[in-house]
Coordinates of C-alpha atoms in Angstrom, one line a residue:
Chain A
X481 CA -21.3 8.2 -14.7
X482 CA -18.9 10.2 -12.5
X483 CA -18.4 13.7 -13.9
X484 CA -16.1 16.6 -13.6
X485 CA -16.9 20.3 -13.6
X486 CA -14.8 21.8 -16.4
X487 CA -14.1 25.1 -18.1
X488 CA -13.4 25.2 -21.8
X489 CA -11.4 28.0 -23.4
X490 CA -12.1 28.5 -27.1
X491 CA -9.3 29.7 -29.4
X492 CA -9.4 33.4 -30.1
X493 CA -9.7 32.7 -33.8
X494 CA -12.5 30.2 -33.3
X495 CA -14.8 32.4 -31.2
X496 CA -17.0 33.1 -34.2
X497 CA -17.5 29.4 -34.5
X498 CA -18.8 29.0 -30.9
X499 CA -22.1 27.4 -32.0
X500 CA -20.4 24.6 -33.8
X501 CA -18.0 24.0 -30.9
X502 CA -21.0 24.0 -28.5
X503 CA -22.7 21.4 -30.7
X504 CA -19.6 19.2 -30.8
X505 CA -18.9 19.6 -27.1
X506 CA -22.5 18.5 -26.3
X507 CA -22.0 15.6 -28.7
X508 CA -19.1 14.3 -26.7
X509 CA -21.1 14.6 -23.5
X510 CA -20.4 18.1 -22.2
X511 CA -23.5 19.1 -20.1
X512 CA -23.8 22.9 -20.3
X513 CA -25.9 24.1 -17.4
X514 CA -27.3 27.5 -16.8
X515 CA -24.9 30.3 -18.0
X516 CA -22.8 27.6 -19.6
X517 CA -22.0 29.5 -22.8
X518 CA -19.8 32.4 -22.1
X519 CA -19.6 34.0 -25.5
X520 CA -18.2 37.4 -24.4
X521 CA -15.0 35.8 -23.1
X522 CA -15.0 32.8 -25.4
X523 CA -15.4 30.0 -22.9
X524 CA -17.8 27.3 -21.9
X525 CA -18.5 25.9 -18.4
X526 CA -20.2 22.6 -17.8
X527 CA -19.7 19.0 -16.6
X528 CA -18.5 15.9 -18.4
X529 CA -17.6 12.4 -17.5
X530 CA -13.8 11.9 -17.1
X531 CA -13.7 9.3 -19.9
X532 CA -14.8 12.0 -22.4
X533 CA -12.4 14.6 -21.4
X534 CA -9.8 13.8 -24.1
X535 CA -12.5 13.9 -26.8
X536 CA -13.5 17.3 -25.5
X537 CA -10.0 18.6 -25.7
X538 CA -9.6 17.4 -29.3
X539 CA -12.6 19.3 -30.7
X540 CA -11.2 21.8 -33.3
X541 CA -11.3 25.3 -31.8
X542 CA -10.9 24.2 -28.2
X543 CA -7.7 25.8 -26.8
X544 CA -7.7 24.2 -23.4
X545 CA -9.8 22.5 -20.7
X546 CA -9.3 23.1 -17.0
X547 CA -10.9 21.2 -14.2
X548 CA -13.0 23.6 -12.0
X549 CA -11.2 24.5 -8.8
X550 CA -12.8 25.8 -5.6
X551 CA -12.4 29.5 -4.9
X552 CA -13.6 31.4 -1.9
X553 CA -13.7 34.6 0.0
X554 CA -10.1 35.7 0.5
X555 CA -9.1 34.8 4.0
X556 CA -12.4 33.8 5.6
X557 CA -10.5 31.9 8.3
X558 CA -10.7 34.5 11.0
X559 CA -13.4 36.7 12.3
X560 CA -11.0 39.6 12.1
X561 CA -10.2 39.1 8.5
X562 CA -12.4 38.8 5.5
Chain B
X1161 CA 11.5 19.5 -14.9
X1162 CA 13.0 17.8 -11.9
X1163 CA 13.4 21.1 -10.0
X1164 CA 9.8 22.1 -10.9
X1165 CA 8.5 18.9 -9.5
X1166 CA 10.6 19.4 -6.4
X1167 CA 9.0 22.8 -5.9
X1168 CA 5.6 21.2 -6.2
X1169 CA 6.4 18.7 -3.6
X1170 CA 7.9 21.3 -1.4
X1171 CA 4.8 23.4 -1.9
X1172 CA 2.7 20.5 -0.6
X1173 CA 4.8 20.2 2.5
X1174 CA 5.0 23.9 3.1
X1175 CA 1.3 24.3 2.8
X1176 CA 0.9 21.9 5.7
X1177 CA -1.4 19.6 3.8
X1178 CA -2.9 16.8 5.8
X1179 CA -1.6 14.2 3.5
X1180 CA -0.5 10.6 4.0
X1181 CA 3.1 10.7 5.0
X1182 CA 3.2 14.5 5.2
X1183 CA 0.5 14.6 7.8
X1184 CA 1.9 16.8 10.5
X1185 CA 5.0 17.6 8.4
X1186 CA 4.3 21.3 8.5
X1187 CA 6.5 24.0 7.2
X1188 CA 9.8 24.5 8.8
X1189 CA 9.7 28.1 7.9
X1190 CA 11.0 29.9 4.9
X1191 CA 8.9 31.0 2.0
X1192 CA 5.9 28.9 2.6
X1193 CA 2.5 29.8 3.8
X1194 CA 1.2 29.6 7.3
X1195 CA -0.4 26.4 8.4
X1196 CA -3.9 26.7 9.6
X1197 CA -7.5 26.5 8.7
X1198 CA -6.9 26.1 5.0
X1199 CA -5.6 22.6 5.7
X1200 CA -9.1 21.4 5.5
X1201 CA -9.2 22.2 1.8
X1202 CA -7.2 19.1 1.0
X1203 CA -8.3 15.5 1.2
X1204 CA -4.9 14.2 2.2
X1205 CA -4.6 12.4 -1.1
X1206 CA -2.6 13.4 -4.2
X1207 CA -3.3 13.6 -7.9
X1208 CA -0.5 12.2 -9.9
X1209 CA -0.4 13.4 -13.5
X1210 CA 1.5 11.2 -15.9
X1211 CA 3.6 12.6 -18.7
X1212 CA 2.2 12.7 -22.2
X1213 CA 3.1 9.4 -23.8
X1214 CA 3.5 7.5 -20.5
X1215 CA 1.7 4.2 -21.4
X1216 CA 1.2 2.2 -18.2
X1217 CA 0.2 4.3 -15.2
X1218 CA -0.7 1.3 -13.1
X1219 CA 2.6 -0.4 -13.6
X1220 CA 4.5 2.8 -12.7
X1221 CA 2.5 3.2 -9.5
X1222 CA 3.0 -0.5 -8.6
X1223 CA 6.7 -0.8 -9.5
X1224 CA 7.9 2.6 -8.5
X1225 CA 6.0 3.1 -5.3
X1226 CA 4.6 -0.3 -4.4
X1227 CA 1.0 1.0 -4.5
X1228 CA -2.1 -1.2 -4.8
X1229 CA -3.9 -0.1 -7.9
X1230 CA -7.5 -0.1 -9.0
X1231 CA -8.9 1.3 -12.2
X1232 CA -11.9 3.6 -12.5
X1233 CA -13.5 1.0 -14.8
X1234 CA -13.6 -1.4 -11.9
X1235 CA -15.9 0.9 -10.0
X1236 CA -18.4 2.0 -12.7
X1237 CA -21.3 3.7 -11.1
X1238 CA -19.9 3.7 -7.6
X1239 CA -18.5 6.4 -5.4
X1240 CA -15.0 5.5 -6.3
X1241 CA -12.5 7.0 -4.0
X1242 CA -14.3 7.1 -0.7
X1243 CA -12.9 3.8 0.5
X1244 CA -9.3 4.3 -0.5
X1245 CA -6.7 3.6 2.1
X1246 CA -3.0 4.3 2.5
X1247 CA -0.8 2.7 -0.1
X1248 CA -3.6 2.5 -2.6
X1249 CA -4.2 4.3 -5.9
X1250 CA -7.1 4.8 -8.3
X1251 CA -6.1 5.1 -11.9
X1252 CA -8.1 7.4 -14.3
X1253 CA -7.2 5.7 -17.5
X1254 CA -8.8 8.3 -19.7
X1255 CA -6.9 11.3 -18.4
X1256 CA -3.6 9.6 -17.7
X1257 CA -3.7 10.4 -14.0
X1258 CA -4.2 8.7 -10.7
X1259 CA -5.5 9.5 -7.2
X1260 CA -3.0 8.3 -4.6
X1261 CA -3.1 7.8 -0.9
X1262 CA 0.5 7.5 0.1
X1263 CA 3.3 8.1 2.6
X1264 CA 6.1 10.5 1.8
X1265 CA 8.6 7.9 0.8
X1266 CA 6.3 6.5 -1.9
X1267 CA 5.5 10.1 -3.1
X1268 CA 9.2 10.8 -3.3
X1269 CA 9.7 7.7 -5.4
X1270 CA 7.0 8.8 -7.7
X1271 CA 8.4 12.2 -7.9
X1272 CA 11.7 10.8 -9.2
X1273 CA 10.0 8.8 -11.9
X1274 CA 10.5 10.0 -15.4
X1275 CA 6.9 9.0 -16.2
X1276 CA 5.4 11.4 -13.7
X1277 CA 4.6 14.9 -14.8
X1278 CA 3.4 16.4 -11.5
X1279 CA 2.0 15.6 -8.1
X1280 CA -0.6 17.9 -6.5
X1281 CA -2.7 17.6 -3.4
X1282 CA -6.3 16.8 -4.0
X1283 CA -8.7 19.6 -3.1
X1284 CA -12.1 19.0 -1.6
X1285 CA -14.7 21.2 -3.2
X1286 CA -17.2 20.8 -0.4
X1287 CA -14.7 21.0 2.3
X1288 CA -13.8 24.6 1.5
X1289 CA -17.2 25.4 2.8
X1290 CA -16.4 23.8 6.1
X1291 CA -15.4 27.1 7.6
X1292 CA -13.7 26.6 11.0
X1293 CA -16.4 28.9 12.4
X1294 CA -19.8 27.5 11.4
X1295 CA -22.0 30.2 9.9
X1296 CA -25.0 29.4 12.0
X1297 CA -23.0 29.8 15.1
X1298 CA -21.7 33.2 14.0
X1299 CA -25.2 34.3 13.0
X1300 CA -26.5 33.3 16.4
X1301 CA -23.8 35.1 18.1
X1302 CA -24.4 38.2 16.0
X1303 CA -28.1 38.2 16.7
X1304 CA -27.5 37.7 20.4
X1305 CA -25.1 40.7 20.5
X1306 CA -27.5 42.8 18.6
X1307 CA -30.3 41.9 20.9
X1308 CA -28.1 42.8 23.9
X1309 CA -27.3 46.2 22.3
X1310 CA -30.9 46.9 21.7
X1311 CA -31.6 46.3 25.3
X1312 CA -28.7 48.4 26.5
X1313 CA -29.2 51.4 24.3
X1314 CA -32.9 51.0 23.3
X1315 CA -34.4 51.9 20.0
X1316 CA -35.6 49.7 17.2
X1317 CA -34.1 51.2 14.1
X1318 CA -32.3 48.7 12.0
X1319 CA -29.3 51.0 11.8
X1320 CA -29.0 51.0 15.6
X1321 CA -26.5 48.2 15.4
X1322 CA -23.6 47.2 17.4
X1323 CA -21.5 49.6 15.5
X1324 CA -23.7 52.4 16.7
X1325 CA -22.5 52.1 20.2
X1326 CA -18.8 51.5 19.3
X1327 CA -16.6 54.6 18.8
X1328 CA -15.3 55.1 15.3
X1329 CA -11.6 54.7 14.9
X1330 CA -9.5 57.8 15.7
X1331 CA -9.8 60.3 12.9
X1332 CA -12.7 58.5 11.2
X1333 CA -15.5 60.7 12.4
X1334 CA -16.3 61.9 8.9
X1335 CA -14.6 59.4 6.6
X1336 CA -12.8 56.1 6.9
X1337 CA -9.0 56.2 7.1
X1338 CA -9.0 54.4 3.8
X1339 CA -10.7 57.2 1.9
X1340 CA -8.3 59.7 3.6
X1341 CA -5.1 57.7 2.7
X1342 CA -6.2 57.3 -0.9
X1343 CA -7.0 61.0 -1.2
X1344 CA -10.5 60.1 -2.2
X1345 CA -12.1 62.9 -0.2
X1346 CA -10.4 65.7 -2.2
X1347 CA -11.0 64.1 -5.6
X1348 CA -13.3 66.0 -8.0
X1349 CA -14.6 62.7 -9.4
X1350 CA -17.3 60.3 -8.2
X1351 CA -17.3 57.6 -10.8
X1352 CA -20.3 58.9 -12.6
X1353 CA -21.1 57.0 -15.8
X1354 CA -18.7 54.2 -15.0
X1355 CA -19.9 50.6 -14.5
X1356 CA -18.2 48.5 -12.0
X1357 CA -18.8 44.8 -11.4
X1358 CA -18.2 43.3 -8.0
X1359 CA -18.1 39.5 -8.2
X1360 CA -18.6 38.2 -4.7
X1361 CA -21.3 36.8 -2.4
X1362 CA -24.0 39.3 -3.7
X1363 CA -25.5 42.4 -2.2
X1364 CA -27.8 43.4 0.6
X1365 CA -30.6 44.6 -1.7
X1366 CA -32.5 46.3 1.1
X1367 CA -29.5 48.3 2.5
X1368 CA -30.6 51.9 3.1
X1369 CA -27.4 53.2 1.6
X1370 CA -28.0 51.6 -1.8
X1371 CA -31.6 52.7 -2.2
X1372 CA -32.2 54.8 -5.3
X1373 CA -28.9 53.7 -6.9
X1374 CA -28.4 52.3 -10.4
X1375 CA -27.8 48.7 -9.4
X1376 CA -28.1 45.4 -11.3
X1377 CA -27.6 42.0 -9.7
X1378 CA -27.2 38.5 -11.0
X1379 CA -26.6 35.2 -9.3
X1380 CA -24.4 32.5 -10.8
X1381 CA -24.8 30.2 -7.8
X1382 CA -27.5 27.5 -8.3
X1383 CA -30.3 27.8 -5.9
X1384 CA -29.2 31.1 -4.3
X1385 CA -30.5 34.6 -5.3
X1386 CA -28.2 37.6 -5.6
X1387 CA -29.3 38.7 -2.1
X1388 CA -26.2 38.5 0.0
X1389 CA -26.5 35.9 2.8
X1390 CA -22.9 36.4 3.9
X1391 CA -22.0 40.0 4.2
X1392 CA -18.6 39.9 2.4
X1393 CA -20.0 41.0 -1.0
X1394 CA -22.0 43.8 0.5
X1395 CA -18.9 45.1 2.3
X1396 CA -16.9 45.1 -0.9
X1397 CA -19.6 46.9 -2.8
X1398 CA -19.9 49.5 -0.1
X1399 CA -16.2 50.3 -0.3
X1400 CA -16.4 50.7 -4.1
X1401 CA -19.6 52.7 -4.3
X1402 CA -21.0 53.7 -0.9
X1403 CA -22.8 57.1 -1.0
X1404 CA -21.4 60.5 -0.4
X1405 CA -23.7 60.9 2.6
X1406 CA -24.4 57.5 4.1
X1407 CA -27.0 56.9 6.7
X1408 CA -24.3 56.6 9.3
X1409 CA -20.9 58.3 9.3
X1410 CA -18.1 57.8 8.5
X1411 CA -18.3 58.0 4.7
X1412 CA -16.7 54.7 3.4
X1413 CA -17.4 54.6 -0.4
X1414 CA -14.8 55.6 -2.9
X1415 CA -16.9 56.2 -6.0
X1416 CA -20.4 57.1 -5.0
X1417 CA -21.9 57.6 -8.4
X1418 CA -20.7 54.4 -10.2
X1419 CA -23.3 52.0 -11.6
X1420 CA -23.1 48.8 -9.5
X1421 CA -23.2 45.4 -11.1
X1422 CA -23.4 42.9 -8.2
X1423 CA -22.5 39.4 -9.5
X1424 CA -23.0 36.6 -7.0
X1425 CA -20.2 34.1 -7.9
X1426 CA -19.7 32.8 -4.3
X1427 CA -22.3 31.1 -2.2
X1428 CA -23.6 32.5 1.0
X1429 CA -21.1 30.2 2.7
X1430 CA -18.4 32.1 0.8
X1431 CA -17.3 29.6 -1.7
X1432 CA -17.6 29.0 -5.4
X1433 CA -15.6 27.7 -8.3
X1434 CA -13.7 28.9 -11.3
X1435 CA -16.7 28.4 -13.5
X1436 CA -19.0 30.7 -11.6
X1437 CA -16.2 33.4 -11.6
X1438 CA -15.8 33.1 -15.4
X1439 CA -19.6 33.4 -15.8
X1440 CA -19.5 36.5 -13.7
X1441 CA -16.7 38.0 -15.8
X1442 CA -18.6 37.2 -19.0
X1443 CA -21.7 38.9 -17.5
X1444 CA -19.6 42.0 -16.6
X1445 CA -18.1 42.2 -20.0
X1446 CA -21.5 41.8 -21.8
X1447 CA -22.7 44.7 -19.6
X1448 CA -19.7 46.9 -20.6
X1449 CA -18.3 47.2 -17.1
X1450 CA -15.0 49.1 -17.2
X1451 CA -13.8 47.5 -14.0
X1452 CA -14.3 44.1 -12.4
X1453 CA -13.5 43.7 -8.7
X1454 CA -12.9 40.3 -7.3
X1455 CA -12.1 39.9 -3.6
X1456 CA -11.8 36.1 -3.9
X1457 CA -9.3 33.5 -4.6
X1458 CA -7.6 30.3 -3.8
X1459 CA -4.3 29.7 -2.1
X1460 CA -1.4 28.5 -4.2
X1461 CA 2.0 27.0 -3.2
X1462 CA 5.3 28.4 -3.9
X1463 CA 6.3 27.6 -7.4
X1464 CA 2.7 27.1 -8.6
X1465 CA 2.2 28.7 -12.0
X1466 CA -0.9 30.8 -12.8
X1467 CA -3.9 29.4 -14.6
X1468 CA -3.3 29.6 -18.4
X1469 CA -7.0 29.8 -19.0
X1470 CA -7.6 32.7 -16.6
X1471 CA -4.7 34.5 -18.1
X1472 CA -6.0 34.1 -21.6
X1473 CA -9.4 35.3 -20.5
X1474 CA -8.0 38.3 -18.6
X1475 CA -6.1 39.3 -21.7
X1476 CA -9.3 39.1 -23.8
X1477 CA -11.0 41.2 -21.1
X1478 CA -8.3 43.8 -21.3
X1479 CA -8.5 43.8 -25.1
X1480 CA -12.2 44.7 -24.6
X1481 CA -11.3 47.6 -22.4
X1482 CA -12.1 46.2 -19.0
X1483 CA -9.7 45.7 -16.1
X1484 CA -9.8 43.0 -13.4
X1485 CA -8.5 43.7 -9.9
X1486 CA -8.2 40.8 -7.5
X1487 CA -7.2 40.2 -3.9
X1488 CA -3.6 39.0 -3.4
X1489 CA -4.7 36.8 -0.6
X1490 CA -4.5 36.7 3.2
X1491 CA -2.4 33.6 3.8
X1492 CA 0.8 35.3 5.2
X1493 CA 1.8 35.5 8.9
X1494 CA 4.3 38.3 8.8
X1495 CA 7.0 38.9 9.4
X1496 CA 8.1 35.2 9.4
X1497 CA 5.9 33.6 6.8
X1498 CA 5.0 35.2 3.5
X1499 CA 2.7 33.3 1.2
X1500 CA 2.6 33.9 -2.6
X1501 CA -0.2 35.8 -4.4
X1502 CA -3.1 33.5 -4.9
X1503 CA -5.2 32.4 -7.8
X1504 CA -6.5 34.2 -9.9
X1505 CA -4.7 37.4 -8.8
X1506 CA -1.4 35.6 -9.8
X1507 CA -2.3 36.0 -13.5
X1508 CA -0.1 38.6 -15.3
X1509 CA -3.1 40.4 -16.8
X1510 CA -5.0 40.7 -13.4
X1511 CA -4.0 43.4 -10.9
X1512 CA -3.1 41.9 -7.6
X1513 CA -3.9 44.0 -4.6
X1514 CA -2.1 43.9 -1.3
X1515 CA -3.4 45.4 2.0
X1516 CA -1.8 48.1 4.2
X1517 CA -2.8 49.4 7.6
X1518 CA -3.6 52.9 8.8
X1519 CA 0.1 53.5 9.6
X1520 CA 0.9 52.6 6.0
X1521 CA 2.6 49.4 6.9
X1522 CA 2.0 46.1 5.2
X1523 CA -0.8 44.1 6.8
X1524 CA 0.5 41.0 8.5
X1525 CA -1.7 38.7 6.5
X1526 CA -1.0 40.2 3.0
X1527 CA 0.5 37.9 0.5
X1528 CA 3.7 38.8 -1.4
X1529 CA 5.4 38.4 -4.7
X1530 CA 7.1 35.0 -4.3
X1531 CA 6.2 33.5 -7.6
X1532 CA 7.2 35.3 -10.9
X1533 CA 5.4 35.6 -14.2
X1534 CA 2.3 37.3 -12.8
X1535 CA 2.7 36.4 -9.2
X1536 CA 3.7 39.9 -8.4
X1537 CA 1.8 42.4 -6.2
X1538 CA 0.8 45.3 -8.4
X1539 CA -0.6 47.8 -6.0
X1540 CA -1.7 48.3 -2.4
X1541 CA -4.7 49.8 -0.7
X1542 CA -6.3 50.1 2.8
X1543 CA -7.2 46.6 4.1
X1544 CA -7.0 46.7 7.9
X1545 CA -9.9 47.8 10.0
X1546 CA -12.0 48.9 7.1
X1547 CA -15.6 50.0 7.8
X1548 CA -18.3 49.5 5.2
X1549 CA -21.8 48.1 4.6
X1550 CA -22.9 44.7 5.9
X1551 CA -26.1 42.6 5.6
X1552 CA -29.1 43.3 7.7
X1553 CA -29.6 43.7 10.6
X1554 CA -26.0 44.8 11.3
X1555 CA -25.8 47.0 8.2
X1556 CA -22.2 48.2 8.9
X1557 CA -19.1 46.3 10.0
X1558 CA -15.3 46.9 10.3
X1559 CA -13.2 44.0 9.0
X1560 CA -9.8 43.4 7.5
X1561 CA -8.3 41.6 4.5
X1562 CA -6.9 42.1 1.0
X1563 CA -10.6 41.6 0.2
X1564 CA -11.1 45.0 1.6
X1565 CA -8.2 46.6 -0.2
X1566 CA -9.3 45.4 -3.6
X1567 CA -12.6 47.4 -3.8
X1568 CA -10.6 50.6 -2.8
X1569 CA -8.5 50.0 -6.0
X1570 CA -11.6 49.2 -8.1
X1571 CA -13.2 52.5 -6.9
X1572 CA -10.2 54.5 -7.6
X1573 CA -10.0 52.9 -11.1
X1574 CA -13.6 54.1 -11.6
X1575 CA -12.6 57.7 -10.6
X1576 CA -9.7 57.5 -13.1
X1577 CA -12.0 56.2 -15.8
X1578 CA -14.4 59.1 -15.3
X1579 CA -11.5 61.5 -15.3
X1580 CA -10.1 60.0 -18.5
X1581 CA -13.1 59.0 -20.7
X1582 CA -11.0 57.7 -23.5
X1583 CA -8.6 55.7 -21.4
X1584 CA -9.6 52.1 -20.7
X1585 CA -8.0 48.7 -20.4
X1586 CA -4.2 48.6 -20.3
X1587 CA -3.9 52.3 -20.4
X1588 CA -6.2 52.6 -17.4
X1589 CA -4.0 50.1 -15.6
X1590 CA -1.0 52.2 -16.4
X1591 CA -2.6 55.3 -14.9
X1592 CA -3.6 53.3 -11.8
X1593 CA -0.2 52.0 -11.0
X1594 CA 1.6 55.1 -12.3
X1595 CA -0.3 57.3 -9.9
X1596 CA 0.3 55.2 -6.9
X1597 CA 2.2 56.7 -3.9
X1598 CA 5.4 55.0 -3.1
X1599 CA 5.5 53.7 0.4
X1600 CA 8.9 54.2 2.1
X1601 CA 10.4 51.1 3.5
X1602 CA 8.0 48.7 1.8
X1603 CA 9.4 46.7 -1.1
X1604 CA 7.6 46.1 -4.4
X1605 CA 7.4 42.5 -3.3
X1606 CA 4.8 43.6 -0.7
X1607 CA 3.1 46.6 -2.2
X1608 CA 3.9 46.7 -5.9
X1609 CA 3.8 50.3 -7.2
X1610 CA 2.6 51.5 -3.8
X1611 CA -0.6 52.9 -2.4
X1612 CA -3.4 53.6 -4.9
X1613 CA -4.4 57.3 -5.1
X1614 CA -7.5 59.0 -6.4
X1615 CA -7.2 61.5 -9.2
X1616 CA -7.6 65.1 -8.1

């Protein structure tokens, strides 16, 4: 099944409920890898197949889901910049 | 909405994306970014997001743009998009979006459709690691130069690197120009008791200048330890926290007594993703770091809004008393082409750092405040010809970038935090920007409040 790397923001007022949200997220197919539960900032990171994305978004307490985007060293395009 | 979509399309063209139909249709100037190596970050295809409630994505693509359409369900278990050709689209039914390979006329037709929410170029996660200069080649070159230097000057000390036979920049015999310009040398503070997280490519754990320091490291890159295999992270950490008396002059570290938290969120090739950065931020917060320094980012187009998720998290981090400083980006080619502040520095609650040179002019590559609502530059710092630590065997290196400006600001924030033990978070940000030195002739678009200054 093709999967997307995603980051999940948990509502500020649902952060105490993170264990329930994690259970439900896993239930809809979110694969939380190493360092997947980011309790200090109220977020999750993992991967999920694209067909389950909507179900993930609808879990009570989930504020938003963003597809992981690539980020790199700022300006690594030249040997004189870094 | 129509003008927002126009901006997105203009952003695609201005960025010089190698896309069907806009291939080669590079910027004609104006506010866009420079074309160049970053073009390889895009696949040449586009992600078309349909509006909420749009019911038949396939029909819209077929009727509006004449595209041949396939559904993801047709390709279950296969590598789905590899074989797409021009004029074809792959519909993701579950997320109401499509991947499109199209010429500009068809894209324009889609843009005009009321059913279409946005069109963005597709990024290639792996391709961002296809640096135009292969790493192995650079390492080979470095090793060859070091060997030549060894033969010419003799000696076998690991610190007897290329830099050892190159003269320091004028006026840098004792301390870098960056420390002088930020008034770090006369500051009474050293960052003692302050924790600073540097989220980057890791750290050279065996560097002689870091021995005996309070240092914690953690990798968030699968399969790679925190040991820096790139050099970029080690350089940034050196600027934040290099010692008062390094093994080699000049002194280059702003806050020599901070506790260093080296989070590896970028691979040795210099790339990562939002998720690894968020994991690094979470780790820094759990460890009560007062400052998080991030010399990383992704280029954005003119008109691109900031990430709502990163902004929400940056606010939470501020509420917890921690500030995030991030590089504005190096995509400009001044004076003609200025690119907007990149992601995630473009979030309102993250401090975006521009780079200046030793003459206190704006660096030619430094991004500017073209996008509002967080896309501003907040402060500037030394970012041209900055000497700091590097991975073994070179150990020291002089390079440029807003990446180099950012740890100057992080270090100065640490000095301010030490000087004001009860001031954290937003109040610390206010001190940081309020204490900046205005730079004559440089607009806030380029340098924000001005040049960061150490407390005296």
